[in-house]
mmCIF file of C-alpha atoms in Angstrom:
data_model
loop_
_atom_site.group_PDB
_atom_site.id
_atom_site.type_symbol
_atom_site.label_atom_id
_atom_site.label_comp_id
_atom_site.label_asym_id
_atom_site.label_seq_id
_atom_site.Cartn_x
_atom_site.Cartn_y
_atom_site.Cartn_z
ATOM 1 C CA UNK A 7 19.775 16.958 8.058
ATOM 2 C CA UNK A 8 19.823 14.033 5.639
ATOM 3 C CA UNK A 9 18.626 12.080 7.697
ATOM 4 C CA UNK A 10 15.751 14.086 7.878
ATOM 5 C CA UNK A 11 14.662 14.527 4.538
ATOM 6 C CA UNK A 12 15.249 10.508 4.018
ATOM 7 C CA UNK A 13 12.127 9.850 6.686
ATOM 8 C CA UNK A 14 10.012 12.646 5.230
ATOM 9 C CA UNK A 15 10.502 10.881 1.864
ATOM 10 C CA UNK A 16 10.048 7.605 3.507
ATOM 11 C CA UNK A 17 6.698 8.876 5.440
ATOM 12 C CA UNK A 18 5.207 10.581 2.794
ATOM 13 C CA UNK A 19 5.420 7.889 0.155
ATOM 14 C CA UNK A 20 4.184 5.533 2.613
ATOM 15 C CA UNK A 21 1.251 7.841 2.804
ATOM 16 C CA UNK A 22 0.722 7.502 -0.684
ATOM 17 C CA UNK A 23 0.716 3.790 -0.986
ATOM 18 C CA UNK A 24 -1.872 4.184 1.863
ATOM 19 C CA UNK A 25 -4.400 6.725 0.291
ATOM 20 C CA UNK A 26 -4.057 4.783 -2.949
ATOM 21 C CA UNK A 27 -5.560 1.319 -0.986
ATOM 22 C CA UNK A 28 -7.762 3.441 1.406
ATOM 23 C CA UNK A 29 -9.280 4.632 -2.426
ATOM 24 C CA UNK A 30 -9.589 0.746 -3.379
ATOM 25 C CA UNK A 31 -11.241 0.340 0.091
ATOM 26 C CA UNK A 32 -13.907 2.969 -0.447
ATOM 27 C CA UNK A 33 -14.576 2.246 -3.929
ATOM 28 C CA UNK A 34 -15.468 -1.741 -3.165
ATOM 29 C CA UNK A 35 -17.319 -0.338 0.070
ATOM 30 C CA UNK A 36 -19.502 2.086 -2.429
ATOM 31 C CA UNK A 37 -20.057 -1.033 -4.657
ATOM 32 C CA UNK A 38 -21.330 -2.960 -1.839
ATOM 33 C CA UNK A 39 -23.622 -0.486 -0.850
ATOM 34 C CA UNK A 40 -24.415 0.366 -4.151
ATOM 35 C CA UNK A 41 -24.002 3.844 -4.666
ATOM 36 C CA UNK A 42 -21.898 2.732 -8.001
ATOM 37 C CA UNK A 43 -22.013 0.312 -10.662
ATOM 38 C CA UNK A 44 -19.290 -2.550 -11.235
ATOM 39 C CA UNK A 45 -17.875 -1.430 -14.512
ATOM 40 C CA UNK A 46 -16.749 1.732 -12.689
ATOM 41 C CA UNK A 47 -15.762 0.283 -9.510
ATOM 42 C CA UNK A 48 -13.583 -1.776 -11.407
ATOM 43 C CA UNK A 49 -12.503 0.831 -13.883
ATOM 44 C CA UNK A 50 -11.333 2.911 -11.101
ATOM 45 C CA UNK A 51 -9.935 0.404 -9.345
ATOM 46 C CA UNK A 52 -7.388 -0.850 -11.905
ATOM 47 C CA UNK A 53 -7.027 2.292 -12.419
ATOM 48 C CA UNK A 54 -4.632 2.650 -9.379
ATOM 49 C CA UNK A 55 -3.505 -0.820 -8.569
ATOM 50 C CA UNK A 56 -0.473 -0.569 -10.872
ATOM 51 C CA UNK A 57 0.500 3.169 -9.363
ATOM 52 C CA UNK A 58 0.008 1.541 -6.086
ATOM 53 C CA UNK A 59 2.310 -1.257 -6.947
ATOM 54 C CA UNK A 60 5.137 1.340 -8.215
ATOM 55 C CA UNK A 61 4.325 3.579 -4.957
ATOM 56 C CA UNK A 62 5.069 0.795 -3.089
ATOM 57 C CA UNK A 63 8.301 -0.689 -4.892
ATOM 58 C CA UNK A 64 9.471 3.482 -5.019
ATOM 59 C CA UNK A 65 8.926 3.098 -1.122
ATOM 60 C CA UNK A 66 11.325 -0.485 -0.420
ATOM 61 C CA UNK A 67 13.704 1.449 -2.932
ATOM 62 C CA UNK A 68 13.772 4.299 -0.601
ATOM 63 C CA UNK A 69 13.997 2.538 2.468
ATOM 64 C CA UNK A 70 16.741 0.355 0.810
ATOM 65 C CA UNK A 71 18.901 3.376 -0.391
ATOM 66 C CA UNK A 72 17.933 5.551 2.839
ATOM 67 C CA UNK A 73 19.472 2.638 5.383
ATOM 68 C CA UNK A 74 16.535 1.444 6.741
ATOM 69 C CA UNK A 75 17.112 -1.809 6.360
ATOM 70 C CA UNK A 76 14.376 -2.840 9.216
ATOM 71 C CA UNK A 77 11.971 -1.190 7.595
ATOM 72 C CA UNK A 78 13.125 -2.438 4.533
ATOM 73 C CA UNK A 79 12.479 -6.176 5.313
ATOM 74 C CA UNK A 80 9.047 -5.042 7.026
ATOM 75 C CA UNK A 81 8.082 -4.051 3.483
ATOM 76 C CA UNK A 82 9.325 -6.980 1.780
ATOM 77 C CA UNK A 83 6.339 -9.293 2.549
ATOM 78 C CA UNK A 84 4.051 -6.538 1.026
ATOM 79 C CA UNK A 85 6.166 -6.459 -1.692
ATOM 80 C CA UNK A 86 6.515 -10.098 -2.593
ATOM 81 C CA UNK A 87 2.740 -9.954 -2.661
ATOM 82 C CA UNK A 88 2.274 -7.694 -5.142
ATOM 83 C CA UNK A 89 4.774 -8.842 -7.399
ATOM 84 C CA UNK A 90 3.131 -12.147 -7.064
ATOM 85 C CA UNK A 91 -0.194 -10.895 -7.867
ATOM 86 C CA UNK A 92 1.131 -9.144 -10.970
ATOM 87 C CA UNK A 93 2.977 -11.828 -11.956
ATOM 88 C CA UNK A 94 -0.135 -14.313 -11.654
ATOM 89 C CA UNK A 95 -2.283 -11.390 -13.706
ATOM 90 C CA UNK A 96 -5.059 -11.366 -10.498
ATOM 91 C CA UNK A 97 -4.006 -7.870 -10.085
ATOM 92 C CA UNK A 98 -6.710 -6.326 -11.535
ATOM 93 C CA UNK A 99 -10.228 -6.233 -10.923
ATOM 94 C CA UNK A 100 -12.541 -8.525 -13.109
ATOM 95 C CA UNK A 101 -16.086 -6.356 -13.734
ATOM 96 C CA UNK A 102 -17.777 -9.673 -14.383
ATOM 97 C CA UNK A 103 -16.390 -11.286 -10.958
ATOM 98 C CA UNK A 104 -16.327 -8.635 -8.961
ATOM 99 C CA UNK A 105 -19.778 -9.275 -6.740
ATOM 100 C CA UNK A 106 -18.306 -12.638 -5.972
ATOM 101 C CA UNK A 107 -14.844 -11.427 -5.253
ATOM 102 C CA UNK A 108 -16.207 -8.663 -3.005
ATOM 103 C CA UNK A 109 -15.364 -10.338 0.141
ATOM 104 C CA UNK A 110 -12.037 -11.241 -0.487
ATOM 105 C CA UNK A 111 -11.156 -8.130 -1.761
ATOM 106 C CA UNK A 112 -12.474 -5.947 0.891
ATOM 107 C CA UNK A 113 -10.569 -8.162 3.329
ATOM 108 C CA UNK A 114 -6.981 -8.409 0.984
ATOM 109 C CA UNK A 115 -7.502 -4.341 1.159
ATOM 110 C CA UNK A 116 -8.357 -4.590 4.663
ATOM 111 C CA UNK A 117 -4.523 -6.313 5.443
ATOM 112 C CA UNK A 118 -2.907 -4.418 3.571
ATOM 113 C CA UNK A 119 -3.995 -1.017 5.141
ATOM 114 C CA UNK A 120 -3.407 -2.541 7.802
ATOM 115 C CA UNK A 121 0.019 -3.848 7.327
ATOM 116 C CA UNK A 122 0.698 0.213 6.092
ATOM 117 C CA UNK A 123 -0.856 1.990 9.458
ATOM 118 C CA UNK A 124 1.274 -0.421 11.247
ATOM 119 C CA UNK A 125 4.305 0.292 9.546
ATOM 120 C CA UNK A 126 3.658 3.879 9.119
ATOM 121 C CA UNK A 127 3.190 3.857 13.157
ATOM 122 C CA UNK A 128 6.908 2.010 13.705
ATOM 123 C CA UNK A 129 8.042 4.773 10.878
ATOM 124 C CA UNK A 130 7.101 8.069 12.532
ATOM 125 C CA UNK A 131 8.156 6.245 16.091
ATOM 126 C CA UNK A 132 11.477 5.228 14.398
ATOM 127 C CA UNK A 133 11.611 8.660 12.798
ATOM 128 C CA UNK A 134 11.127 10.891 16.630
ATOM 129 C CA UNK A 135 13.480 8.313 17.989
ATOM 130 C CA UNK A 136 16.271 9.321 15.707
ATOM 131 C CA UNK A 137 15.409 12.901 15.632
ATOM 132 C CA UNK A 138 15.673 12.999 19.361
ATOM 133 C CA UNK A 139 19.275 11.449 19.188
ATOM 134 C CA UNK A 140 20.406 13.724 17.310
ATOM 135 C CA UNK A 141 19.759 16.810 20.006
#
């Protein structure tokens, strides 16, 4: 039964992580179609990044203490990323910059939600698997 709570945990803050870049996604897709202005794009966007980042680093954690060490070392790329990005302070969204950063964000958001529906699809796979063994 532990088992079972440890891949709801695992799914549902891998859920998280995902809403909280789909959000990033959708505000940089309103900006480019200009249904808002920069300073809240990017207000909103920072906003999140840094819960995003913890969501994440909650969800290696997890996987780490859980036993999942495949899923684990999926993660760490994502991981190594962001800590990279903080590290180098281009973790946050510059209002000035942010028309001629539009591309590469859209596409660094694009990966990463990517990256996430990929894992979350080997997680939930990973997770019947198990289940099944156990009947």
């Amino acid at each position: 039964m532990g088992t079972l709570y440890a891949w709801l945990l695992n799914c549902f803050l891998l859920i998280s992580v995902m809403g909280l870049v789909a959000f990033q996604l959708i505000m940089l897709m309103d900006l480019e179609f200009d249904y808002m202005n920069p300073y809240d794009t990017a207000s909103r966007m920072n906003l999140v990044t840094l819960p995003e980042y913890f969501a994440h680093g909650l969800l290696c954690i997890a996987f780490l203490f859980t036993g999942h060490w495949f899923f684990f070392l999926l993660s760490l790329p994502y991981l190594y990323n962001n800590i990279r990005m903080y590290l180098q302070r281009r973790h946050l969204v510059d209002v000035t910059e942010i028309y001629n950063q539009l591309s590469t964000e859209k596409q660094q958001r694009l990966f990463k939600l990517g990256y996430l529906v990929i894992l979350l699809v080997l997680c939930i796979f990973w997770f019947l698997w198990t289940i099944e063994g156990f009947e």
